[in-house]
Short mmCIF file of C-alpha atoms and ligand atoms in Angstrom, two decimals:
data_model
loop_
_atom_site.label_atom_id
_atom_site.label_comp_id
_atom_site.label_asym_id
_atom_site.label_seq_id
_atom_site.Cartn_x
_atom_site.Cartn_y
_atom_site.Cartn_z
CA UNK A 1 13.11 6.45 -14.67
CA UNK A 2 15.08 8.33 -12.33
CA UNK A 3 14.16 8.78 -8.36
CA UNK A 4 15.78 10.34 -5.68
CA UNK A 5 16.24 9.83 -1.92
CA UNK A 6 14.19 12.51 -0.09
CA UNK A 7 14.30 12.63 4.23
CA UNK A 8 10.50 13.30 5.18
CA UNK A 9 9.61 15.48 7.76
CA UNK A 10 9.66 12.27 10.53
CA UNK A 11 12.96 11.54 9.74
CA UNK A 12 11.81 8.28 7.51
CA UNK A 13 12.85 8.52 3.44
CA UNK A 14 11.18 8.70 0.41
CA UNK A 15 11.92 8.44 -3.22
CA UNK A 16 11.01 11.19 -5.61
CA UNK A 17 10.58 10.67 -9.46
CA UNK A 18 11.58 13.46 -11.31
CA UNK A 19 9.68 12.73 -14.84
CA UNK A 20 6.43 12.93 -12.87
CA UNK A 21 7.55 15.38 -9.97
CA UNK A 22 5.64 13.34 -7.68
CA UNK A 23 7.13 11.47 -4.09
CA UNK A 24 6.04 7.88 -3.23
CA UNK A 25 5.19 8.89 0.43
CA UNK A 26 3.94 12.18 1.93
CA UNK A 27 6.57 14.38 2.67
CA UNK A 28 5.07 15.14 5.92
CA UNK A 29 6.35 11.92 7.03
CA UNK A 30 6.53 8.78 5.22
CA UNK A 31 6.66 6.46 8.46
CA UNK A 32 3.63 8.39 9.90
CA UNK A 33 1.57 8.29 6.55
CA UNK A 34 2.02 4.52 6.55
CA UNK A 35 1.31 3.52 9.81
CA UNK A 36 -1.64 5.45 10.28
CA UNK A 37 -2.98 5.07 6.81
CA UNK A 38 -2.67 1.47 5.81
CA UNK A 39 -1.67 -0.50 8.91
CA UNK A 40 -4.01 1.20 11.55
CA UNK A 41 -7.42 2.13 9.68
CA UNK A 42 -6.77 -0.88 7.14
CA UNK A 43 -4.69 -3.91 8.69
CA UNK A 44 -5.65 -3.45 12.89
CA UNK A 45 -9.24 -2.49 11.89
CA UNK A 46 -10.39 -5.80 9.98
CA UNK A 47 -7.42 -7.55 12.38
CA UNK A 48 -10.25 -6.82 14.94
CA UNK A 49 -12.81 -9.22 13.30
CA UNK A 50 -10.83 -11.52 11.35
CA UNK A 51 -8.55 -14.51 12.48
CA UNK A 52 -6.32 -14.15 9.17
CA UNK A 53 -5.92 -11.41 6.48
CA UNK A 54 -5.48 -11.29 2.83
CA UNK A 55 -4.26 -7.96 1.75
CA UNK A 56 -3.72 -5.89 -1.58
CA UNK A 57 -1.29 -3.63 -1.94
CA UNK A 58 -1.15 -1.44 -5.07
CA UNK A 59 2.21 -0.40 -5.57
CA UNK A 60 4.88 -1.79 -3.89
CA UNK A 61 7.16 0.72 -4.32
CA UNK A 62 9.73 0.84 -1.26
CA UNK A 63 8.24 -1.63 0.37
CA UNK A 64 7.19 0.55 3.86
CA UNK A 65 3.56 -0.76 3.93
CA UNK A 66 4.38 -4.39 3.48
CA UNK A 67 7.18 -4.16 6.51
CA UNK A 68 5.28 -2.31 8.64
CA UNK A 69 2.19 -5.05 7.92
CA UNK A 70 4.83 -7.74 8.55
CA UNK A 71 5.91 -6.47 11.85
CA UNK A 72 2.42 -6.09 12.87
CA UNK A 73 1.59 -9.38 11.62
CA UNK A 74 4.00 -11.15 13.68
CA UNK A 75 3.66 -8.65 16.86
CA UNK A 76 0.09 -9.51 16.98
CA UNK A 77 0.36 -12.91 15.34
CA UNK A 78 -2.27 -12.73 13.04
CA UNK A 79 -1.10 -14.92 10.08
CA UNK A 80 -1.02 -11.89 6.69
CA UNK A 81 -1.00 -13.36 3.01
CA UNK A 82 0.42 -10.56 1.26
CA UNK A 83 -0.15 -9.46 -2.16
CA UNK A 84 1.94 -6.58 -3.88
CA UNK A 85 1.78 -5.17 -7.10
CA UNK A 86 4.41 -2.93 -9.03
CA UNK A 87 5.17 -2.43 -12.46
CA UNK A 88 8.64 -0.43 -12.18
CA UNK A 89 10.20 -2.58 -9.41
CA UNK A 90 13.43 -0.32 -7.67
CA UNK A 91 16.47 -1.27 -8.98
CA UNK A 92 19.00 -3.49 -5.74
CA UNK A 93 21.09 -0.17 -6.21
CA UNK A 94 18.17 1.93 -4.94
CA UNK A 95 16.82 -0.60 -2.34
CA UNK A 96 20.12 -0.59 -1.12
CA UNK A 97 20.80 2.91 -0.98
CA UNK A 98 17.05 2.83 1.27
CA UNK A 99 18.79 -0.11 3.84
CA UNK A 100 21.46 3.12 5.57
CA UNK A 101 17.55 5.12 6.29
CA UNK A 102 16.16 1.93 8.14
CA UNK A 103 15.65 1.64 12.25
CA UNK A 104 18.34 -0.86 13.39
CA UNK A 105 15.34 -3.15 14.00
CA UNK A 106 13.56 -3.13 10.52
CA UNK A 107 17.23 -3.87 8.91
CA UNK A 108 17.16 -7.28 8.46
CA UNK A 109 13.14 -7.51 7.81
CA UNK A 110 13.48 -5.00 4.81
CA UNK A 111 16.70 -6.84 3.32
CA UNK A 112 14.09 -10.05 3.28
CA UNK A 113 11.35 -8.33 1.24
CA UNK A 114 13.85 -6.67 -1.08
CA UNK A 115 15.53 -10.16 -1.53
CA UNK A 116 11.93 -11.63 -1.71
CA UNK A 117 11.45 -13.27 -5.76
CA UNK A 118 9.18 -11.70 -7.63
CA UNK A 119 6.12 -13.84 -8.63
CA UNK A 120 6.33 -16.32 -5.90
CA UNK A 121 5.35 -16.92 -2.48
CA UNK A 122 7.54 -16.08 -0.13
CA UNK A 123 7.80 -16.58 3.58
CA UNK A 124 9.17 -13.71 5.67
CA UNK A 125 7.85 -14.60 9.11
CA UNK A 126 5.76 -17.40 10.55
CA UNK A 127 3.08 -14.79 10.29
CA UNK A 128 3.63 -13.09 7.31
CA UNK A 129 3.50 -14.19 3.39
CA UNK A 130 4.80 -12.34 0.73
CA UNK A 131 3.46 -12.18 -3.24
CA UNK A 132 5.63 -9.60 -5.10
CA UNK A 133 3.84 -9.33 -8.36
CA UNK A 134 5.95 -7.85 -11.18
CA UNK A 135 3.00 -6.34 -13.53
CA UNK A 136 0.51 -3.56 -13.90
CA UNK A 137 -2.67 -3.07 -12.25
CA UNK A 138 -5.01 -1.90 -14.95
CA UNK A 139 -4.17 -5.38 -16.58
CA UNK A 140 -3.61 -8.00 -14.22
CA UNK A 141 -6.48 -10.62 -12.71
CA UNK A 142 -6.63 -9.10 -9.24
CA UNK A 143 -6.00 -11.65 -6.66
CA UNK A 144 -9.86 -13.24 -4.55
CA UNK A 145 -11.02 -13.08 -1.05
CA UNK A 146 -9.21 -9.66 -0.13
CA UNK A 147 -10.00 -8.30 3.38
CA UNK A 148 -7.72 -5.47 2.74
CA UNK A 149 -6.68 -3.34 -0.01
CA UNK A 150 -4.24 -0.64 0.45
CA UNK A 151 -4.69 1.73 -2.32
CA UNK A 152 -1.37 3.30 -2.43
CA UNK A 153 -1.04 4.85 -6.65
CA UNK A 154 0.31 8.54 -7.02
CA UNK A 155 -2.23 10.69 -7.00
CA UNK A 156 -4.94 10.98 -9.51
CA UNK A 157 -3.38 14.35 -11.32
CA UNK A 158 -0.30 12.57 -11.91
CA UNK A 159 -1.69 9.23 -13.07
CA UNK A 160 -5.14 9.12 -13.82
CA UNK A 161 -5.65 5.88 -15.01
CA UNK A 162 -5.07 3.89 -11.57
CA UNK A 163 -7.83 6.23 -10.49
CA UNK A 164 -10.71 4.51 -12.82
CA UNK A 165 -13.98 3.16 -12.08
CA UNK A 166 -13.56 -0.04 -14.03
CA UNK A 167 -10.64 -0.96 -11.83
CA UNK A 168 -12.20 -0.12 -8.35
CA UNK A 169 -15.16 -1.79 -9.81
CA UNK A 170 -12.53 -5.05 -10.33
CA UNK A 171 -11.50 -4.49 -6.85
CA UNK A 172 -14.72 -4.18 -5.34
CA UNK A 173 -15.46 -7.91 -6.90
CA UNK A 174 -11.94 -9.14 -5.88
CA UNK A 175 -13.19 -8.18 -2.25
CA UNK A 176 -14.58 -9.92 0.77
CA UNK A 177 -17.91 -8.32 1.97
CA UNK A 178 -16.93 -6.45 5.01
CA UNK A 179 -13.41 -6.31 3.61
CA UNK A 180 -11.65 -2.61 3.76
CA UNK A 181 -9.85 -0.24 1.50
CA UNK A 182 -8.04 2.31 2.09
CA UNK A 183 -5.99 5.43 0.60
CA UNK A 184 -4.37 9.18 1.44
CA UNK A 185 -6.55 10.27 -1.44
CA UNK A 186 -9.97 11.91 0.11
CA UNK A 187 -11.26 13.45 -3.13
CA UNK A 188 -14.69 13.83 -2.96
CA UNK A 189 -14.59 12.74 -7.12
CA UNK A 190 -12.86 10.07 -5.93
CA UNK A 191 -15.12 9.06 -2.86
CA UNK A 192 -18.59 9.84 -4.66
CA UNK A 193 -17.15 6.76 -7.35
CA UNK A 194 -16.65 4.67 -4.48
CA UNK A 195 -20.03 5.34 -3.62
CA UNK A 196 -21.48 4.66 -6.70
CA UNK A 197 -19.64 1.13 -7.15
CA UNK A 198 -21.34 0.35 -3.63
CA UNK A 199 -18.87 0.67 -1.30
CA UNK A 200 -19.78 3.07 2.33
CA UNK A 201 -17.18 5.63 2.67
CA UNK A 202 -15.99 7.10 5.67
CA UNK A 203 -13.24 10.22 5.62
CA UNK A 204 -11.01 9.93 8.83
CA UNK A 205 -8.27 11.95 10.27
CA UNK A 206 -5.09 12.04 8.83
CA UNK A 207 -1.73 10.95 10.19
CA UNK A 208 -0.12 13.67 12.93
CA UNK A 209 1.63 16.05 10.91
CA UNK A 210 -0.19 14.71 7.47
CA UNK A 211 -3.20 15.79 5.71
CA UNK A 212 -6.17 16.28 7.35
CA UNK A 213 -8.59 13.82 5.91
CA UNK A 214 -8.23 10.28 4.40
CA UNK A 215 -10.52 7.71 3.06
CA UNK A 216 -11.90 4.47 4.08
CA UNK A 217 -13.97 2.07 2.17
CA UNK A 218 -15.86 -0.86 3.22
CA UNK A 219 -17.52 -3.08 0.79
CA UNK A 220 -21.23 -3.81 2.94
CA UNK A 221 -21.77 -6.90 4.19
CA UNK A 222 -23.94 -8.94 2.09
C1 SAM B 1 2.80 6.14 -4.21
S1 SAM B 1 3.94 4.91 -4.80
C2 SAM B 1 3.73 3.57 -3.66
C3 SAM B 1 4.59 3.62 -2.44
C4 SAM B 1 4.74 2.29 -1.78
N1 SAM B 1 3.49 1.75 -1.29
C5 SAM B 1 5.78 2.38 -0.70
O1 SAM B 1 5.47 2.12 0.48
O2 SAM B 1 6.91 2.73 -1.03
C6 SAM B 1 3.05 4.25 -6.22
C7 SAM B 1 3.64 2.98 -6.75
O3 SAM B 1 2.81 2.45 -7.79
C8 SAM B 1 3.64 1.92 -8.80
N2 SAM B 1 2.87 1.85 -10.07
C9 SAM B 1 2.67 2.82 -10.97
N3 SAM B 1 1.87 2.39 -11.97
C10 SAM B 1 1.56 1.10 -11.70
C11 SAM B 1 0.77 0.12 -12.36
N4 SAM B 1 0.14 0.39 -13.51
N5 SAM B 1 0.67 -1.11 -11.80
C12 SAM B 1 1.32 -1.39 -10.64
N6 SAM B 1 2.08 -0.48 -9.95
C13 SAM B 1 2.20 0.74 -10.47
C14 SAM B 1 4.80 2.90 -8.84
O4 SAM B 1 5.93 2.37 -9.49
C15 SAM B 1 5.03 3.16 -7.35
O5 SAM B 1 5.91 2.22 -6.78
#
């Protein structure tokens, strides 16, 4: 599996995999999709009612949503437990080819969730906890109590199967009620099956720069 280093439009990088032609981040700015996506509308929004978060990420790819959650964690010190699945973890050759791209300040906190084993927990900060788990979604026993999932698969074209009712279904279960997901992907196939599992949808603004609508998912309160 080859992937290349790609400079998105706000300056941050991306990787690109060639045997699916498909980026990891939007290339209308990888820092901005992030930030907006996962750590504003997901992490800050159930930060606002919850002491303490346990969060989901699928696809821990380069490792920008669980940094930018970590610095938020500890800037707002809300103590994070953070769960990250990937099944092709990026070889040290490519992580370290990333480190050159970083702000001066992210540096050292991106070295430490690189460095982070795999399969164990792991703390980065006082705030934030790191679970790297080496494996593949459509198999694994989703970790309990999540307040926030960040659904973060390529897109549904290029790989269907992470797209599949059974699995949100899983996910939905794995969830707190009240607890949040969200993704870039605002399909309305993929919203109406979020729907139909139970969760209430709402399609918000995009990041500046980014595409124009993205999803959020909240799992009702019981
Ligand atoms: C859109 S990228 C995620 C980008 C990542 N969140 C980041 O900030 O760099 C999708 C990720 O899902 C991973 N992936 C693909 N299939 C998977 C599976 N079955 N289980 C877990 N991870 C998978 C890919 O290797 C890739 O890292």
């Amino acid at each position: 599996m080859k992937v290349e280093i790609e400079r998105t439009a706000d300056g941050s990088p991306t990787l690109y995999r060639q045997d699916i032609d498909e980026h990891y981040h939007s290339v209308k700015g990888a820092l901005a999709e992030s930030t907006h996506i996962y750590v504003d509308l997901g992490w800050h929004k159930a930060a606002q009612s919850q002491d303490a978060l346990t969060v989901f990420e699928v696809g821990f790819g380069t490792g920008l949503n669980a940094l930018l959650t970590a610095h938020a964690s500890l800037e707002q010190r809300v103590p994070t437990k953070y769960y990250a699945v990937e099944l092709y973890p990026l070889p040290k050759q490519t992580t370290d080819s990333l480190l050159p791209y970083q702000p001066e300040e992210h540096c050292s906190l991106f070295q430490a969730l690189h460095n982070a084993e795999w399969n164990e927990e792991v703390e980065i900060n006082p705030f934030f906890t790191l679970i790297k788990i080496q494996g593949d979604l459509l198999t694994m026993d989703i970790p309990a109590h999540l307040d926030v999932v960040y659904f973060d698969a390529f897109a549904p074209e290029k790989q269907p199967e992470m797209w599949d009712e059974t699995l949100f279904r899983k996910l939905y279960d794995a969830m707190k009620p009240g607890a949040i997901l969200t993704t870039y992907c605002a399909k309305g196939s993929i919203r109406r099956m979020l729907q139909q599992i139970g969760f209430l949808t709402e399609r918000l603004p995009g990041p500046p720069g980014g595409k124009r609508e993205v999803l959020r998912a909240t799992k009702p309160n019981a």
